[in-house]
Amino acid sequence: MRTRITTVVAVLLLLLAGCSSGGRAHGGTVTLRFQSLAWQQESVAANKQLVKEWNATHPNVRVEYVQGSWDSVHDQLLTSFEGGEAPDIIHDASDDLADFAYGGYLADLTHLLPPGLRARIPGRSWDTATFEGRIYGVPFLQEPRVLIANATWLRAAHVRIPTPQHPWSWPEFRRITKKLSGHGRYGVAWPLKEPVSATLNLALSTGGRLFHRGADGKVNVRFTAADAVVPRTVHDQVALDHSTPAATLGSGGSDTLPGFFAGKYAMVPLGFSYRQQIVQQAPKGFRWEVLPAPAGADGLTQGVSPQTLSIATDCPHKKEAAAFLDFLLRPKNMVRLALGDWMLPTGTDALADPALHTGANGWATGTALAASLRPAPAQSVRGYPEWKDKVATPALQEYYSGAIGLAGLRDRLQKDGNLVLARYQR
Amino acid sequence: MRNHRTPRTATTPSPAGRTAARAGQYAALLAYLVFLAFPFLWLLSTAFKTPRELGSLHPAWIPRHPTLGNFRQAFDEQPLLHAALNSLLVALGAAVVAVLLATPMAYVMARHRGPLARAATGWVVISQAFPFVLVIIPLFLVLKNLRLIDSLAGLVLVYVVWSLPFALWMLVGYVRAVPVELEEAAAVDGAGRLRTLVSVTAPLLAPGLAATALFAFVTAWNEFFFALVLLKTPEHQTLPVVLTHFIGAEGVADLGPLAAAASLATLPSLLVFALIQRRITSGLLTGAVKS
């Protein structure tokens, strides 16, 4: 028996020894770890191919591709930063950067990036990753919210088809969705599982700002008439017009697609990248098209939080990492990444690429909206995540479901919201 | 003349009544099994569906055009086999070490009841309440100092520590179920404490040890957060971490390949269950009966 136990322990120790990572020999070569959140087949392939091309042409700076996950990136990065083991090059979204930037975990890229790369991306995109005047990420992909529409249904109903040049106004959108509804069918299905960013980003079109920064730099929530247009439209579509089903308010975008394909809804407001799922899943012969979201007093303007690439403060080879970013985000490469992710590139040259102006799968409509994209209103507001989770999400859900009125919504967003934000601004 | 036959009472049902009751029991059992099996069967069904079928408003149980494309895509896109091997090493390592450590501890706690044993039991219960986020950063720093970040050995260590309290708790019950008279008899025959534990108690504990090992195995096999945070290089990632690579921003998922990979990920657990099912069942019963 003793021999048997000794054998088990010995095997176990050997097993554990075999498991150990050991050290990696660098042999004088700089190795950079690039954690990418690309997840769609074409996107992962594009990223890996670009890393391969870099490694083939830069023998002294080797980039190692590491797959990350959108689902848990914030917690994973936070722990890695705290433990000093973060990846060198970090893929994330601009609305997730504020905490890391203020926490000193991300390198200031302001003077690190080559001027060519700075010039290729417009200022409004840089604004999404700029905190206290310093750049902490390179915004490279973004997606507007668009209306994915059942083309056959809309043509049969003889409604005016909007274009980026002549979009629907919000009242016109409401009239048309009402006209399209009836007999168990709905003009639009709003998937508002995450109601805050959708509402706030679209409200920019009507001049909504919600967050107002004072002369002292402190942010205050004010829910004005301009902020109310979009939420009131959705509320009235649910409660008064019955042109959108209440059931989809708690759904994610993917959940509404089966009903859309089955002809229950004429339109679904979704992110631009959802087109990939529609191409994959739409039944044969199903005709769909991409329409711009409705416009308000400020036209088609809407907020976005672009995907970003950052460099960790602890990265010992920041210049090399910046050179890799410059390579990865060259116009041709940015186009490859954008096509892989079914999103829009931020770079002006990349946006001009003919591959993104084809009528197929709504690419041209999307690129026509690029100039109207602005930083999401809450981009740099400290305390926004808590305000979103504890105040705005339940308040908007209650308003859309009819549990509270507009006055109640205003009261909650302002009164409760300002109490939350005040804690972050003392 | 009076009839002396005993009248049939309400407590002794007729054969027909017994059959009906038994049929009802079987129906309830079947319903329960269906309820338990539903998620797995649905996962399997999804794994064989085409993207078009996945987008249907009226999904069918049996895929209309079954395809292996999701499995092909899952294997093409992610190193599933390598990740499964990592998970297997970690889960086996955690199970074996947890049982080896928990057995003598449980023996002491079960046989030597006193304030210290009670305090130890209390601590075991309390330690189960610690949330992951509370321990992850200190744990990360400790493992970093030990140079065990990004190593499967480090992960095994974490899983052992994580599963040890519950494993201990389980085993204490099993040890108490072994009659102490048997150990006293062994002592009378001249066996020492270690000999008694190894030759007398351990064989009787076998079902309990199997149940505890399975608990530690499944806990480690399914664990996601520690693996996500502690492993850096793709070569070391375990299966739950690799599965999340099929999920995109805002919860959008590549459903077909995800279902294909997830259904494969359930197989090792099912296999281990199948192999030691009998021992587990008797182990659970043993733990439930007081001597």
XYZ file of C-alpha atoms in Angstrom:
717
model
C 0.000 0.000 0.000
C 2.820 2.371 0.949
C 4.462 1.769 -2.427
C 1.196 2.578 -4.167
C 0.787 5.897 -2.334
C 4.403 6.840 -3.031
C 3.850 6.085 -6.711
C 0.729 8.267 -6.834
C 2.564 11.170 -5.169
C 5.551 10.783 -7.504
C 3.301 10.707 -10.581
C 1.492 13.771 -9.332
C 4.691 15.706 -8.756
C 5.884 14.781 -12.226
C 2.524 15.828 -13.626
C 2.738 19.192 -11.918
C 6.340 19.674 -12.969
C 5.284 18.974 -16.540
C 2.534 21.514 -16.222
C 4.832 24.370 -15.275
C 5.218 27.051 -17.839
C 8.951 27.397 -17.457
C 10.746 30.349 -18.946
C 10.633 31.530 -22.527
C 13.960 32.113 -24.192
C 13.966 35.466 -25.957
C 17.477 35.294 -27.387
C 17.791 39.080 -27.637
C 14.527 39.404 -29.497
C 11.846 41.671 -28.076
C 8.607 39.802 -27.556
C 5.334 41.706 -27.289
C 2.097 40.103 -26.196
C -0.901 41.395 -28.150
C -4.224 40.502 -26.542
C -6.911 40.718 -29.193
C -10.662 40.550 -28.629
C -11.398 39.652 -32.236
C -13.874 36.775 -32.155
C -15.534 36.372 -35.530
C -13.892 33.854 -37.833
C -12.809 36.387 -40.468
C -11.687 38.869 -37.855
C -9.490 36.377 -35.975
C -8.000 35.267 -39.297
C -7.250 38.876 -40.311
C -5.582 39.652 -36.979
C -3.495 36.490 -37.001
C -2.445 37.069 -40.599
C -1.335 40.626 -39.837
C 0.673 39.433 -36.820
C 2.277 36.830 -39.061
C 3.173 39.471 -41.648
C 4.698 41.682 -38.949
C 6.746 38.819 -37.522
C 7.994 37.905 -41.003
C 9.300 41.401 -41.615
C 10.480 42.305 -38.097
C 12.772 39.531 -36.848
C 13.860 41.529 -33.792
C 10.383 42.374 -32.519
C 8.212 39.330 -32.256
C 4.500 39.767 -31.581
C 2.635 36.972 -29.842
C -1.106 36.808 -30.525
C -3.205 36.118 -27.427
C -6.928 35.608 -27.656
C -8.982 37.569 -25.105
C -12.696 37.666 -24.491
C -15.136 40.584 -24.556
C -17.174 38.905 -21.880
C -14.642 39.331 -19.098
C -11.969 41.670 -20.419
C -12.373 44.352 -17.751
C -11.897 42.037 -14.754
C -9.135 40.121 -16.458
C -7.203 43.287 -17.352
C -7.727 44.850 -13.936
C -6.232 41.806 -12.213
C -3.366 41.615 -14.687
C -2.585 45.310 -14.231
C -2.631 44.977 -10.440
C -0.312 41.998 -10.641
C 2.026 43.635 -13.161
C 1.381 40.919 -15.714
C -0.747 42.753 -18.271
C -0.374 42.147 -22.014
C 1.830 44.703 -23.779
C -0.734 45.635 -26.420
C -4.342 45.747 -25.322
C -7.513 45.587 -27.387
C -10.577 47.065 -25.641
C -13.435 49.522 -26.150
C -13.026 53.230 -25.530
C -15.792 53.348 -22.889
C -13.817 50.833 -20.824
C -10.577 52.832 -20.895
C -11.357 55.649 -18.451
C -10.780 53.620 -15.263
C -7.549 52.129 -16.613
C -6.300 55.481 -17.890
C -7.009 57.323 -14.631
C -5.555 54.367 -12.719
C -2.201 54.809 -14.475
C -2.261 51.366 -16.108
C -2.124 52.578 -19.703
C 0.772 54.350 -21.372
C 0.276 57.913 -22.575
C 0.450 57.559 -26.344
C 0.373 61.280 -27.109
C 4.041 61.492 -28.130
C 4.557 57.798 -28.791
C 2.457 57.374 -31.904
C 3.896 58.261 -35.311
C 2.459 61.517 -36.715
C 1.179 59.627 -39.775
C -1.085 57.457 -37.643
C -2.281 60.496 -35.668
C -3.169 62.273 -38.894
C -5.043 59.366 -40.462
C -7.686 59.255 -37.691
C -10.031 62.236 -37.222
C -10.009 64.277 -34.024
C -13.515 63.281 -32.975
C -12.348 59.647 -32.848
C -9.242 60.545 -30.831
C -11.556 62.337 -28.388
C -13.065 58.958 -27.421
C -9.739 57.752 -26.036
C -8.388 61.040 -24.685
C -8.520 61.705 -20.957
C -7.222 64.920 -19.356
C -5.547 65.823 -22.643
C -3.616 62.570 -22.988
C -4.269 59.781 -25.477
C -4.581 56.307 -23.983
C -5.791 54.276 -26.931
C -5.921 54.280 -30.717
C -9.565 54.141 -31.832
C -9.650 51.928 -34.921
C -13.068 50.324 -35.418
C -16.532 51.695 -34.749
C -20.122 50.891 -35.546
C -23.164 53.090 -35.868
C -26.594 51.851 -34.840
C -28.663 51.312 -37.985
C -32.111 50.029 -38.884
C -32.019 46.586 -40.441
C -35.210 46.416 -42.488
C -37.287 43.814 -44.277
C -36.953 45.280 -47.804
C -39.942 43.398 -49.271
C -42.285 44.534 -46.488
C -41.228 48.182 -46.719
C -41.637 48.246 -50.509
C -45.046 46.596 -50.270
C -46.187 49.173 -47.698
C -45.192 52.002 -50.052
C -43.390 53.960 -47.345
C -40.624 56.384 -48.149
C -37.284 54.605 -47.946
C -34.798 56.753 -46.009
C -31.218 57.356 -47.128
C -28.299 58.973 -45.292
C -29.020 62.112 -47.328
C -32.762 62.050 -46.538
C -33.269 60.117 -43.328
C -36.536 59.748 -41.439
C -37.184 62.208 -38.644
C -38.152 60.654 -35.306
C -41.848 61.620 -35.719
C -41.830 60.221 -39.279
C -40.235 57.011 -38.005
C -42.997 56.712 -35.418
C -45.740 57.274 -38.032
C -44.243 54.679 -40.370
C -43.785 52.012 -37.695
C -47.427 52.580 -36.710
C -48.512 52.195 -40.324
C -46.567 48.936 -40.644
C -48.081 47.404 -37.506
C -51.166 45.286 -36.926
C -52.454 41.715 -36.811
C -49.587 40.461 -34.642
C -46.940 42.190 -36.725
C -44.895 45.164 -35.628
C -43.160 48.020 -37.422
C -40.068 47.778 -35.221
C -38.635 45.566 -32.494
C -36.407 47.388 -30.016
C -33.885 45.015 -28.409
C -33.169 47.075 -25.311
C -31.570 44.642 -22.914
C -28.879 47.309 -22.506
C -31.092 50.402 -22.809
C -28.681 53.086 -21.606
C -26.019 53.261 -24.297
C -28.595 52.762 -27.097
C -30.799 55.564 -25.766
C -27.990 57.991 -24.992
C -26.125 57.418 -28.239
C -29.215 57.892 -30.406
C -30.313 60.926 -28.373
C -27.318 62.857 -29.741
C -29.301 63.176 -32.996
C -31.895 65.310 -31.232
C -29.320 67.394 -29.399
C -29.519 65.368 -26.183
C -26.431 65.612 -24.015
C -27.597 64.553 -20.559
C -24.121 65.017 -19.078
C -23.176 68.671 -18.688
C -19.678 69.620 -17.628
C -19.448 72.874 -15.638
C -16.644 75.416 -15.546
C -15.207 73.622 -12.518
C -14.913 70.436 -14.575
C -17.654 68.670 -12.620
C -20.321 66.756 -14.509
C -24.019 67.180 -13.815
C -26.963 65.168 -15.213
C -29.731 67.281 -16.766
C -32.550 65.576 -18.649
C -33.824 68.200 -21.082
C -36.531 68.171 -23.752
C -33.857 67.263 -26.313
C -32.875 64.221 -24.230
C -36.504 63.099 -24.040
C -37.261 62.750 -27.779
C -35.759 59.273 -28.325
C -36.951 57.614 -25.092
C -40.428 59.118 -25.546
C -40.605 57.769 -29.097
C -39.782 54.248 -27.901
C -42.184 54.553 -24.962
C -45.030 55.718 -27.189
C -44.344 53.005 -29.757
C -44.744 50.427 -26.986
C -47.554 51.936 -24.946
C -49.638 54.006 -27.380
C -49.028 52.835 -30.940
C -48.338 49.173 -30.181
C -45.897 49.318 -33.064
C -43.166 47.599 -31.069
C -43.654 44.519 -28.862
C -42.960 45.005 -25.170
C -41.458 41.501 -25.061
C -38.339 42.431 -27.044
C -37.437 45.293 -24.680
C -35.602 42.811 -22.486
C -33.935 41.020 -25.394
C -30.485 41.251 -26.905
C -30.013 42.001 -30.595
C -29.527 38.354 -31.610
C -32.773 37.355 -29.859
C -34.863 39.514 -32.171
C -33.460 38.065 -35.403
C -35.645 34.905 -35.577
C -38.794 37.070 -35.327
C -37.381 39.459 -37.911
C -36.705 36.608 -40.346
C -40.159 35.158 -39.674
C -41.813 38.456 -40.710
C -42.995 39.547 -37.256
C -41.076 42.827 -37.299
C -40.428 45.118 -40.243
C -37.285 46.647 -38.715
C -34.788 46.076 -35.930
C -32.353 48.780 -34.718
C -29.009 47.007 -34.377
C -25.280 47.657 -34.423
C -23.761 47.710 -37.916
C -21.784 44.490 -37.275
C -24.972 42.431 -36.822
C -25.082 42.221 -40.624
C -22.714 39.266 -40.390
C -25.268 37.272 -38.364
C -28.008 38.298 -40.773
C -26.003 37.111 -43.769
C -25.411 33.783 -42.022
C -28.875 33.204 -40.647
C -31.374 34.863 -42.999
C -33.550 32.359 -44.863
C -32.934 32.034 -48.588
C -34.776 34.694 -50.549
C -35.159 36.995 -47.514
C -34.522 40.553 -48.725
C -33.087 42.926 -46.142
C -31.426 46.308 -46.248
C -29.577 48.750 -44.027
C -31.257 52.089 -43.314
C -29.875 55.000 -41.315
C -31.277 55.562 -37.830
C -33.794 58.442 -37.668
C -32.410 61.969 -37.516
C -33.272 64.864 -35.236
C -32.331 68.506 -34.908
C -28.653 67.524 -35.052
C -29.071 65.315 -38.124
C -27.785 61.743 -38.066
C -25.342 62.376 -35.237
C -24.994 59.483 -32.819
C -22.546 58.393 -30.158
C -20.105 55.531 -30.497
C -17.459 53.870 -28.340
C -14.826 52.684 -30.812
C -12.653 49.643 -30.312
C -9.192 50.734 -29.234
C -5.614 49.510 -29.049
C -3.545 50.623 -26.063
C -0.103 49.965 -24.628
C 0.350 48.945 -20.992
C 2.326 51.295 -18.754
C 4.459 48.338 -17.657
C 5.411 47.413 -21.242
C 9.215 47.803 -21.382
C 9.240 48.221 -25.179
C 6.708 50.955 -25.821
C 8.367 52.261 -28.991
C 8.298 48.834 -30.581
C 4.689 48.382 -29.503
C 3.776 51.739 -31.045
C 5.523 50.710 -34.259
C 3.409 47.546 -34.345
C 0.242 49.617 -33.861
C 1.315 51.821 -36.741
C 1.761 48.727 -38.917
C -1.504 47.097 -37.822
C -3.488 50.255 -38.491
C -2.112 51.214 -41.877
C -5.069 52.057 -44.140
C -5.016 48.749 -46.065
C -4.677 46.760 -42.862
C -7.400 48.751 -41.138
C -9.705 47.885 -44.028
C -8.896 44.184 -43.562
C -9.710 44.429 -39.858
C -12.918 46.343 -40.581
C -14.100 43.823 -43.167
C -13.314 40.971 -40.766
C -15.372 42.549 -37.993
C -18.119 43.947 -40.271
C -17.482 47.374 -38.738
C -16.313 50.780 -39.944
C -12.677 51.850 -39.694
C -11.981 55.192 -38.010
C -9.147 56.084 -40.405
C -10.079 58.547 -43.145
C -8.004 56.794 -45.818
C -9.353 53.396 -44.841
C -12.916 54.684 -44.975
C -12.343 55.779 -48.568
C -11.451 52.252 -49.671
C -13.814 51.055 -52.443
C -14.345 47.740 -50.634
C -16.349 49.643 -48.017
C -18.508 51.535 -50.498
C -20.211 48.622 -52.159
C -23.982 48.439 -51.960
C -23.798 44.790 -50.900
C -24.785 44.104 -47.300
C -25.349 47.782 -46.604
C -21.671 48.784 -46.521
C -22.274 52.039 -48.430
C -25.026 53.173 -46.052
C -22.753 52.521 -43.082
C -19.771 54.410 -44.484
C -22.047 57.330 -45.315
C -22.860 57.579 -41.602
C -19.236 57.632 -40.453
C -18.934 61.420 -40.518
C -21.867 61.711 -38.089
C -20.342 59.554 -35.380
C -19.294 61.281 -32.173
C -17.878 60.131 -28.833
C -20.585 58.531 -26.718
C -21.890 61.148 -24.240
C -20.712 59.273 -21.168
C -17.278 58.501 -22.584
C -15.171 60.355 -20.038
C -17.612 60.652 -17.144
C -16.202 59.041 -14.033
C -18.842 57.046 -12.213
C -20.763 56.381 -15.416
C -20.706 52.562 -15.015
C -22.303 52.819 -11.574
C -24.795 55.443 -12.762
C -25.664 53.181 -15.690
C -26.135 50.010 -13.635
C -27.766 51.395 -10.510
C -29.784 54.323 -11.821
C -30.234 54.601 -15.570
C -30.801 50.954 -16.566
C -33.656 50.279 -14.118
C -35.146 53.744 -14.684
C -35.221 53.385 -18.463
C -36.523 49.818 -18.250
C -39.347 50.978 -16.008
C -40.125 53.894 -18.296
C -40.190 51.780 -21.451
C -42.400 49.186 -19.806
C -44.837 51.908 -18.666
C -44.199 51.521 -14.929
C -43.166 55.181 -14.575
C -43.807 58.290 -16.651
C -41.423 60.814 -18.183
C -41.406 62.934 -15.021
C -40.450 59.872 -12.985
C -37.693 59.034 -15.447
C -36.338 62.591 -15.295
C -36.448 62.558 -11.526
C -34.573 59.267 -11.252
C -31.900 60.088 -13.844
C -31.188 63.524 -12.393
C -31.743 63.203 -8.669
C -30.414 59.699 -8.050
C -27.880 60.026 -10.866
C -26.270 63.198 -9.547
C -25.913 61.640 -6.101
C -23.915 58.785 -7.672
C -21.745 61.063 -9.813
C -21.061 63.401 -6.872
C -19.226 60.619 -5.052
C -16.739 60.395 -7.910
C -16.171 64.154 -8.124
C -15.374 65.162 -4.583
C -73.756 -16.636 8.794
C -71.136 -13.907 9.259
C -68.415 -13.495 6.823
C -65.071 -13.732 8.671
C -62.920 -12.631 5.745
C -60.907 -9.506 6.538
C -62.336 -6.550 4.629
C -59.945 -4.750 2.173
C -58.817 -1.516 3.854
C -57.770 1.813 2.311
C -54.117 1.158 3.255
C -53.764 -1.935 1.079
C -54.417 -0.867 -2.490
C -55.618 -3.251 -5.140
C -53.149 -4.622 -7.724
C -54.602 -2.185 -10.256
C -54.075 0.687 -7.840
C -50.491 -0.397 -7.201
C -49.814 -0.534 -10.933
C -51.277 2.928 -11.402
C -49.174 4.310 -8.537
C -46.056 2.731 -9.966
C -46.859 4.109 -13.441
C -47.267 7.534 -11.869
C -43.904 7.221 -10.168
C -42.244 6.218 -13.423
C -43.953 9.088 -15.246
C -42.686 11.541 -12.607
C -39.196 10.065 -12.855
C -39.278 10.298 -16.624
C -40.437 13.913 -16.462
C -37.594 14.672 -14.068
C -35.055 12.975 -16.324
C -36.357 14.912 -19.326
C -36.090 18.120 -17.313
C -32.491 17.293 -16.394
C -31.552 16.200 -19.887
C -33.222 19.103 -21.695
C -30.265 21.562 -21.663
C -27.818 18.921 -22.846
C -30.109 17.597 -25.575
C -30.820 21.131 -26.760
C -27.087 21.851 -26.801
C -26.503 18.756 -28.914
C -29.337 19.675 -31.255
C -27.944 23.213 -31.665
C -24.476 21.861 -32.402
C -25.759 20.089 -35.499
C -27.891 22.940 -36.894
C -27.008 25.182 -39.805
C -26.821 28.953 -39.183
C -30.126 29.378 -41.053
C -31.848 26.908 -38.795
C -30.424 28.650 -35.761
C -32.147 31.839 -36.934
C -35.550 30.186 -37.151
C -38.439 31.386 -34.976
C -39.669 27.798 -34.611
C -36.555 25.743 -33.863
C -36.904 21.978 -34.266
C -35.609 19.326 -31.869
C -34.106 17.311 -34.690
C -31.983 19.408 -37.077
C -33.581 19.414 -40.528
C -30.246 19.500 -42.327
C -27.755 18.149 -39.768
C -24.247 19.427 -40.318
C -20.809 18.820 -38.856
C -19.811 22.302 -40.010
C -20.057 23.752 -36.489
C -17.631 21.145 -35.139
C -15.259 21.742 -38.062
C -15.395 25.501 -37.515
C -14.929 25.142 -33.752
C -11.824 22.990 -34.213
C -10.484 25.203 -37.006
C -10.844 28.396 -34.990
C -9.763 27.316 -31.518
C -7.261 24.800 -30.094
C -10.000 22.772 -28.424
C -8.085 19.524 -28.008
C -5.104 21.235 -26.448
C -7.383 23.216 -24.142
C -9.224 20.021 -23.182
C -5.918 18.358 -22.328
C -4.992 21.328 -20.143
C -8.366 21.124 -18.398
C -7.945 17.395 -17.884
C -4.472 17.780 -16.352
C -5.631 20.540 -14.055
C -8.846 18.793 -13.005
C -7.131 15.439 -12.358
C -4.298 17.113 -10.486
C -6.731 19.116 -8.351
C -8.866 16.053 -7.608
C -5.965 13.835 -6.578
C -4.204 16.451 -4.429
C -7.460 17.575 -2.792
C -8.329 13.997 -1.805
C -4.810 13.231 -0.583
C -4.816 16.324 1.631
C -8.424 16.130 2.769
C -8.405 12.488 3.856
C -6.087 12.703 6.903
C -7.542 16.102 7.847
C -11.076 14.747 7.699
C -10.042 11.743 9.771
C -8.690 13.964 12.522
C -11.743 16.232 12.464
C -14.136 13.300 12.571
C -12.433 11.246 15.250
C -11.174 13.945 17.599
C -14.174 16.077 18.407
C -13.338 19.093 20.506
C -13.259 22.898 20.381
C -10.441 22.899 17.821
C -12.285 20.529 15.482
C -15.463 22.594 15.851
C -13.528 25.802 15.092
C -11.967 24.125 12.051
C -15.399 23.062 10.803
C -16.699 26.592 11.319
C -13.785 28.023 9.350
C -14.426 25.549 6.540
C -18.041 26.708 6.291
C -17.110 30.408 6.408
C -14.388 30.026 3.787
C -17.013 28.849 1.316
C -18.619 32.277 1.481
C -15.593 34.227 0.162
C -16.395 35.696 -3.256
C -13.862 35.171 -6.054
C -13.236 38.888 -6.553
C -12.194 39.266 -2.930
C -9.326 36.815 -3.213
C -8.258 37.088 -6.819
C -5.825 40.027 -6.586
C -3.974 38.861 -3.406
C -3.915 35.368 -4.874
C -2.524 36.706 -8.141
C 0.274 38.521 -6.293
C 1.148 35.480 -4.164
C 1.297 33.214 -7.211
C 3.358 35.795 -9.054
C 5.927 35.790 -6.260
C 5.981 32.006 -6.399
C 6.451 32.220 -10.190
C 3.279 30.235 -10.652
C 1.378 32.705 -12.830
C 0.622 31.317 -16.287
C 1.323 27.786 -15.160
C -1.065 24.886 -14.846
C 0.661 23.899 -11.601
C -0.340 27.271 -10.131
C -3.892 26.715 -11.257
C -3.926 23.242 -9.667
C -2.770 24.816 -6.422
C -5.598 27.365 -6.562
C -8.208 24.716 -7.314
C -6.976 22.505 -4.477
C -7.232 25.394 -2.034
C -10.640 26.305 -3.456
C -12.140 22.827 -3.294
C -10.417 21.627 -0.123
C -12.905 23.045 2.432
C -15.907 21.411 0.798
C -13.988 18.200 0.127
C -13.043 18.148 3.788
C -16.608 18.710 4.840
C -17.798 15.866 2.641
C -15.140 13.456 3.873
C -15.756 14.192 7.559
C -19.270 12.798 7.062
C -17.950 9.667 5.381
C -15.319 9.059 8.085
C -17.973 9.388 10.811
C -20.012 6.730 9.003
C -17.187 4.198 9.404
C -17.765 2.383 12.760
C -15.053 3.320 15.192
C -15.294 -0.240 16.611
C -13.527 -1.521 13.488
C -10.557 0.714 14.201
C -10.536 -0.328 17.841
C -10.497 -3.958 16.733
C -7.552 -3.236 14.447
C -5.761 -1.537 17.339
C -6.368 -4.593 19.516
C -4.793 -6.662 16.740
C -1.729 -4.456 16.992
C -2.167 -2.110 14.018
C -0.797 1.414 14.417
C -2.765 4.576 13.598
C -1.414 4.937 10.052
C -1.875 1.242 9.339
C -5.453 1.432 10.626
C -6.185 4.459 8.438
C -4.648 2.916 5.334
C -5.754 -0.728 5.720
C -9.066 -0.469 7.570
C -10.623 2.967 7.185
C -9.492 3.925 3.669
C -11.043 0.908 1.891
C -14.363 1.581 3.630
C -14.034 5.222 2.627
C -13.485 4.378 -1.045
C -16.966 5.453 -2.209
C -16.637 8.701 -0.266
C -13.181 9.305 -1.691
C -14.552 8.749 -5.200
C -17.417 11.172 -4.601
C -15.040 13.780 -3.189
C -12.587 13.352 -6.047
C -15.404 13.753 -8.540
C -16.546 16.923 -6.819
C -13.019 18.376 -7.006
C -12.662 17.227 -10.627
C -15.914 18.798 -11.792
C -15.233 22.021 -9.872
C -11.836 22.390 -11.562
C -13.098 21.258 -14.970
C -15.820 23.921 -15.036
C -13.961 26.784 -13.368
C -13.552 29.876 -15.531
C -12.545 33.036 -13.674
C -9.295 31.920 -12.039
C -8.198 30.260 -15.272
C -8.964 33.426 -17.221
C -6.981 35.640 -14.904
C -4.057 33.379 -14.052
C -3.199 31.951 -17.476
C -1.657 34.295 -20.017
C -0.385 32.309 -22.944
C -2.787 30.575 -25.346
C -0.928 27.243 -24.894
C -1.981 27.090 -21.241
C -5.615 28.134 -21.543
C -8.245 25.701 -20.325
C -11.475 24.753 -22.060
C -13.894 27.162 -20.290
C -11.619 30.080 -21.236
C -11.358 28.974 -24.859
C -15.152 28.599 -25.070
C -15.590 32.318 -24.383
C -13.697 33.078 -27.585
C -16.888 32.282 -29.464
C -18.643 35.169 -27.680
C -18.365 38.714 -28.917
C -19.199 42.194 -27.634
C -22.629 42.728 -26.037
C -23.131 38.983 -25.651
C -23.363 38.183 -29.363
C -22.294 34.589 -29.895
C -21.255 32.344 -32.730
C -23.913 29.938 -31.530
C -23.275 26.882 -33.708
C -19.531 26.470 -33.024
C -20.068 27.458 -29.385
C -22.666 24.703 -28.955
C -20.423 22.209 -30.749
C -17.455 23.022 -28.518
C -19.572 23.131 -25.354
C -21.142 19.741 -26.072
C -17.660 18.247 -26.473
C -16.621 19.914 -23.225
C -19.321 18.059 -21.298
C -18.088 14.642 -22.422
C -15.153 14.115 -20.000
C -17.353 14.900 -16.984
C -20.012 12.488 -18.233
C -17.346 9.860 -18.861
C -15.881 10.172 -15.372
C -19.391 10.017 -13.901
C -20.154 6.891 -15.901
C -16.951 5.212 -14.760
C -17.410 5.736 -11.056
C -21.169 6.023 -10.888
C -21.655 2.932 -8.707
C -19.051 4.019 -6.216
C -20.565 7.480 -6.066
C -24.054 6.173 -5.386
C -22.928 3.898 -2.599
C -20.668 6.666 -1.336
C -23.527 9.110 -1.030
C -25.637 6.517 0.772
C -22.796 5.672 3.113
C -22.430 9.298 4.070
C -26.145 9.578 4.712
C -26.441 6.707 7.223
C -25.392 7.066 10.809
C -23.772 4.005 12.299
